[in-house]
Amino acid sequence: DTGVSQNPRHKITKRGQNVTFRCDPISEHNRLYWYRQTLGQGPEFLTYFQNEAQLEKSRLLSDRFSAERPKGSFSTLEIQRTEQGDSAMYLCAHDMGPQYFGPGTRLLVL
Amino acid sequence: GENVEQHPSTLSVQEGDSAVIKCTYSDSASNYFPWYKQELGKGPQLIIDIRSNVGEKKDQRIAVTLNKTAKHFSLHITETQPEDSAVYFCAASRTGAGSYQLTFGKGTKLSVIP
């Protein structure tokens, strides 16, 4: 158990729909990260939070993506107007010295 | 930015043999190097990590070596078992300031043949 849960575990949506994923660390940690992993690749950094502040965003995070971390606890990642290229595993990690990852949310955009 | 190259992309070994996976990194300021194991349908699981002030670290059958001068680090798994079969990722990051974001290699699919 890495101390991070993610919901939903799987999401199938149609192109153009909005989707939201949630990440719940078991306890509040200063740093929380989102990564995206496409098939056959390593995870790629999307964004990170220190407490409730979103301090860095990757160029991968287009305007259709938004992330929040209200009160510095759980975090949400929303994708608006989904595209087929958004199909991937979305991973959340919390920083306890090393980064520990949740099980991920696998998104399929049809 | 940082770039991490990982080799080989696939590796098959007989049960009981050793497996070695190698990574190189480009940013000389990187100082933290974790290794993750990922099984099908699961998130990456941290198996061992090393910091730049250490040349080698061992945990039971797993060891990692770091050569800062050459900017490469390696994962060694001895006495491999079928349950070691998975995809392994190396990563690098710069700690001490900023986001500590991890840059990953593309992964090595390890198959341990019983």
Short mmCIF file of C-alpha atoms in Angstrom, two decimals:
data_model
loop_
_atom_site.label_atom_id
_atom_site.label_comp_id
_atom_site.label_asym_id
_atom_site.label_seq_id
_atom_site.Cartn_x
_atom_site.Cartn_y
_atom_site.Cartn_z
CA ASP A 1 0.00 0.00 0.00
CA THR A 2 1.54 3.27 -1.16
CA GLY A 3 -0.89 5.44 0.77
CA VAL A 4 -2.44 6.94 -2.35
CA SER A 5 -5.84 6.04 -3.78
CA GLN A 6 -7.18 7.16 -7.14
CA ASN A 7 -10.70 7.14 -8.49
CA PRO A 8 -12.06 6.04 -10.79
CA ARG A 9 -9.64 3.29 -11.76
CA HIS A 10 -11.00 3.17 -15.30
CA LYS A 11 -12.89 5.70 -17.38
CA ILE A 12 -14.26 5.36 -20.90
CA THR A 13 -15.61 8.50 -22.48
CA LYS A 14 -16.53 9.86 -25.86
CA ARG A 15 -14.46 12.50 -27.58
CA GLY A 16 -15.54 15.97 -26.53
CA GLN A 17 -16.76 15.00 -23.07
CA ASN A 18 -15.27 16.30 -19.82
CA VAL A 19 -13.75 13.95 -17.26
CA THR A 20 -12.49 14.43 -13.70
CA PHE A 21 -10.11 12.22 -11.73
CA ARG A 22 -9.47 12.28 -8.01
CA CYS A 23 -6.36 11.52 -5.98
CA ASP A 24 -6.47 10.93 -2.21
CA PRO A 25 -3.22 10.66 -0.28
CA ILE A 26 -3.66 8.71 2.95
CA SER A 27 -2.35 11.69 4.87
CA GLU A 28 -1.61 15.24 3.98
CA HIS A 29 1.82 15.75 2.48
CA ASN A 30 3.25 18.94 1.19
CA ARG A 31 3.94 17.74 -2.33
CA LEU A 32 1.53 16.01 -4.69
CA TYR A 33 2.24 15.23 -8.34
CA TRP A 34 0.32 14.25 -11.44
CA TYR A 35 1.95 12.25 -14.22
CA ARG A 36 0.65 10.81 -17.48
CA GLN A 37 1.76 7.45 -18.88
CA THR A 38 1.02 6.31 -22.41
CA LEU A 39 1.42 2.72 -23.55
CA GLY A 40 5.01 1.56 -23.65
CA GLN A 41 6.39 4.77 -22.14
CA GLY A 42 7.53 5.96 -18.75
CA PRO A 43 5.39 8.40 -16.77
CA GLU A 44 5.68 12.05 -17.80
CA PHE A 45 5.36 14.92 -15.36
CA LEU A 46 2.23 17.06 -15.69
CA THR A 47 2.02 19.28 -12.62
CA TYR A 48 2.72 19.47 -8.91
CA PHE A 49 1.27 21.06 -5.79
CA GLN A 50 2.92 22.20 -2.64
CA ASN A 51 0.05 22.26 -0.16
CA GLU A 52 -2.80 23.90 -2.09
CA ALA A 53 -0.58 25.90 -4.43
CA GLN A 54 0.00 24.63 -7.97
CA LEU A 55 3.60 25.63 -8.49
CA GLU A 56 4.65 24.07 -11.77
CA LYS A 57 2.99 22.87 -14.95
CA SER A 58 4.48 20.89 -17.80
CA ARG A 59 4.06 21.98 -21.40
CA LEU A 60 2.08 18.73 -21.75
CA LEU A 61 -0.68 20.33 -19.70
CA SER A 62 -2.75 22.09 -22.35
CA ASP A 63 -5.47 24.65 -21.61
CA ARG A 64 -7.99 21.81 -21.58
CA PHE A 65 -6.40 20.42 -18.41
CA SER A 66 -6.95 21.87 -14.97
CA ALA A 67 -5.85 20.59 -11.59
CA GLU A 68 -6.80 21.65 -8.10
CA ARG A 69 -5.85 20.76 -4.57
CA PRO A 70 -8.27 22.51 -2.23
CA LYS A 71 -7.11 22.66 1.38
CA GLY A 72 -3.91 20.86 0.49
CA SER A 73 -5.38 17.37 0.85
CA PHE A 74 -6.98 15.53 -2.10
CA SER A 75 -6.45 16.66 -5.66
CA THR A 76 -8.55 16.60 -8.83
CA LEU A 77 -7.48 16.61 -12.47
CA GLU A 78 -10.07 17.65 -15.04
CA ILE A 79 -9.81 17.28 -18.79
CA GLN A 80 -12.27 19.30 -20.86
CA ARG A 81 -13.29 18.45 -24.42
CA THR A 82 -11.39 15.17 -24.38
CA GLU A 83 -9.48 14.05 -27.47
CA GLN A 84 -8.37 10.56 -28.48
CA GLY A 85 -4.79 11.61 -27.75
CA ASP A 86 -5.73 12.05 -24.09
CA SER A 87 -6.08 8.27 -23.74
CA ALA A 88 -3.48 7.28 -21.14
CA MET A 89 -2.94 6.26 -17.52
CA TYR A 90 -3.06 9.27 -15.18
CA LEU A 91 -0.94 8.76 -12.09
CA CYS A 92 -0.86 10.65 -8.85
CA ALA A 93 2.11 10.54 -6.48
CA HIS A 94 2.77 11.94 -3.05
CA ASP A 95 6.18 12.90 -1.79
CA MET A 96 7.37 11.26 1.40
CA GLY A 97 11.02 11.77 0.55
CA PRO A 98 10.68 9.32 -2.34
CA GLN A 99 7.59 9.65 -4.51
CA TYR A 100 4.96 6.96 -4.03
CA PHE A 101 2.42 6.41 -6.76
CA GLY A 102 -1.23 5.53 -6.67
CA PRO A 103 -2.73 2.81 -8.87
CA GLY A 104 -3.65 5.29 -11.59
CA THR A 105 -6.77 6.07 -13.60
CA ARG A 106 -6.82 4.56 -17.08
CA LEU A 107 -8.66 6.83 -19.51
CA LEU A 108 -9.91 5.67 -22.90
CA VAL A 109 -11.35 8.30 -25.22
CA LEU A 110 -13.44 6.85 -28.05
CA GLY B 1 15.69 19.68 -19.34
CA GLU B 2 16.68 16.25 -18.12
CA ASN B 3 16.76 13.29 -20.51
CA VAL B 4 17.01 9.68 -19.30
CA GLU B 5 17.93 6.84 -21.63
CA GLN B 6 17.29 3.25 -20.52
CA HIS B 7 18.59 -0.04 -21.95
CA PRO B 8 17.67 -2.69 -22.84
CA SER B 9 14.00 -2.28 -23.66
CA THR B 10 13.39 -6.01 -23.15
CA LEU B 11 15.36 -8.56 -21.17
CA SER B 12 14.77 -12.30 -20.75
CA VAL B 13 16.68 -14.30 -18.15
CA GLN B 14 16.48 -17.78 -16.75
CA GLU B 15 15.24 -18.09 -13.19
CA GLY B 16 18.17 -17.80 -10.82
CA ASP B 17 20.30 -15.73 -13.20
CA SER B 18 21.12 -12.05 -12.73
CA ALA B 19 19.56 -9.14 -14.60
CA VAL B 20 21.16 -5.76 -15.23
CA ILE B 21 19.38 -2.64 -16.49
CA LYS B 22 21.33 0.51 -17.36
CA CYS B 23 20.35 4.17 -17.53
CA THR B 24 22.12 7.36 -18.48
CA TYR B 25 21.06 10.91 -17.65
CA SER B 26 21.94 14.25 -19.16
CA ASP B 27 21.57 16.84 -16.39
CA SER B 28 24.66 16.91 -14.20
CA ALA B 29 22.58 18.68 -11.50
CA SER B 30 20.38 15.59 -11.03
CA ASN B 31 21.10 14.07 -7.64
CA TYR B 32 18.36 11.53 -6.93
CA PHE B 33 17.81 8.28 -8.86
CA PRO B 34 14.91 5.96 -8.01
CA TRP B 35 13.93 2.69 -9.65
CA TYR B 36 10.32 1.58 -10.02
CA LYS B 37 8.71 -1.75 -10.82
CA GLN B 38 5.39 -1.69 -12.62
CA GLU B 39 3.13 -4.69 -13.01
CA LEU B 40 0.32 -4.80 -15.52
CA GLY B 41 -2.54 -2.49 -14.62
CA LYS B 42 -0.80 -1.07 -11.54
CA GLY B 43 1.03 2.09 -10.64
CA PRO B 44 4.84 2.19 -10.40
CA GLN B 45 6.19 0.75 -7.16
CA LEU B 46 9.42 2.13 -5.72
CA ILE B 47 11.95 -0.68 -5.24
CA ILE B 48 15.19 1.15 -4.49
CA ASP B 49 16.70 4.61 -4.80
CA ILE B 50 20.12 6.20 -4.59
CA ARG B 51 21.40 9.72 -4.02
CA SER B 52 24.40 11.26 -5.67
CA ASN B 53 26.53 11.20 -2.54
CA VAL B 54 26.46 7.38 -2.58
CA GLY B 55 28.05 5.09 -5.17
CA GLU B 56 26.17 1.90 -4.41
CA LYS B 57 23.17 0.72 -2.44
CA LYS B 58 21.91 -2.79 -1.82
CA ASP B 59 18.65 -4.24 -0.54
CA GLN B 60 18.57 -8.03 -0.45
CA ARG B 61 18.63 -9.21 -4.09
CA ILE B 62 18.50 -5.70 -5.54
CA ALA B 63 21.39 -3.28 -5.89
CA VAL B 64 21.90 0.03 -7.64
CA THR B 65 25.21 1.60 -8.68
CA LEU B 66 25.82 5.20 -9.66
CA ASN B 67 28.68 6.70 -11.66
CA LYS B 68 28.30 10.49 -11.43
CA THR B 69 31.25 11.20 -13.69
CA ALA B 70 29.83 9.12 -16.52
CA LYS B 71 26.25 10.07 -15.62
CA HIS B 72 24.96 6.54 -15.58
CA PHE B 73 23.34 4.26 -13.03
CA SER B 74 22.37 0.61 -13.09
CA LEU B 75 19.95 -1.80 -11.43
CA HIS B 76 21.17 -5.28 -10.58
CA ILE B 77 18.80 -8.08 -9.63
CA THR B 78 20.40 -11.31 -8.47
CA GLU B 79 18.83 -14.78 -8.16
CA THR B 80 15.87 -13.71 -10.29
CA GLN B 81 12.48 -15.22 -9.60
CA PRO B 82 9.35 -15.41 -11.81
CA GLU B 83 7.70 -12.74 -9.64
CA ASP B 84 10.44 -10.32 -10.71
CA SER B 85 8.83 -10.28 -14.17
CA ALA B 86 7.54 -6.73 -14.74
CA VAL B 87 8.47 -3.45 -16.40
CA TYR B 88 11.24 -1.56 -14.61
CA PHE B 89 11.73 2.20 -14.89
CA CYS B 90 14.68 4.31 -13.90
CA ALA B 91 14.20 7.98 -13.12
CA ALA B 92 16.20 11.05 -12.23
CA SER B 93 15.44 14.29 -10.45
CA ARG B 94 17.09 17.33 -8.95
CA THR B 95 16.22 17.76 -5.30
CA GLY B 96 16.84 20.76 -3.12
CA ALA B 97 14.82 23.29 -5.05
CA GLY B 98 11.84 23.39 -7.37
CA SER B 99 9.37 20.63 -8.06
CA TYR B 100 11.57 17.51 -7.61
CA GLN B 101 9.76 16.18 -10.69
CA LEU B 102 10.93 12.79 -11.89
CA THR B 103 12.11 12.22 -15.46
CA PHE B 104 11.68 8.58 -16.40
CA GLY B 105 13.34 6.28 -18.87
CA LYS B 106 11.18 4.34 -21.32
CA GLY B 107 11.26 1.16 -19.31
CA THR B 108 12.67 -2.37 -19.50
CA LYS B 109 10.34 -5.34 -19.74
CA LEU B 110 11.96 -8.11 -17.71
CA SER B 111 10.83 -11.68 -18.25
CA VAL B 112 12.11 -14.36 -15.89
CA ILE B 113 11.74 -17.80 -17.43
CA PRO B 114 11.08 -20.60 -14.91
#
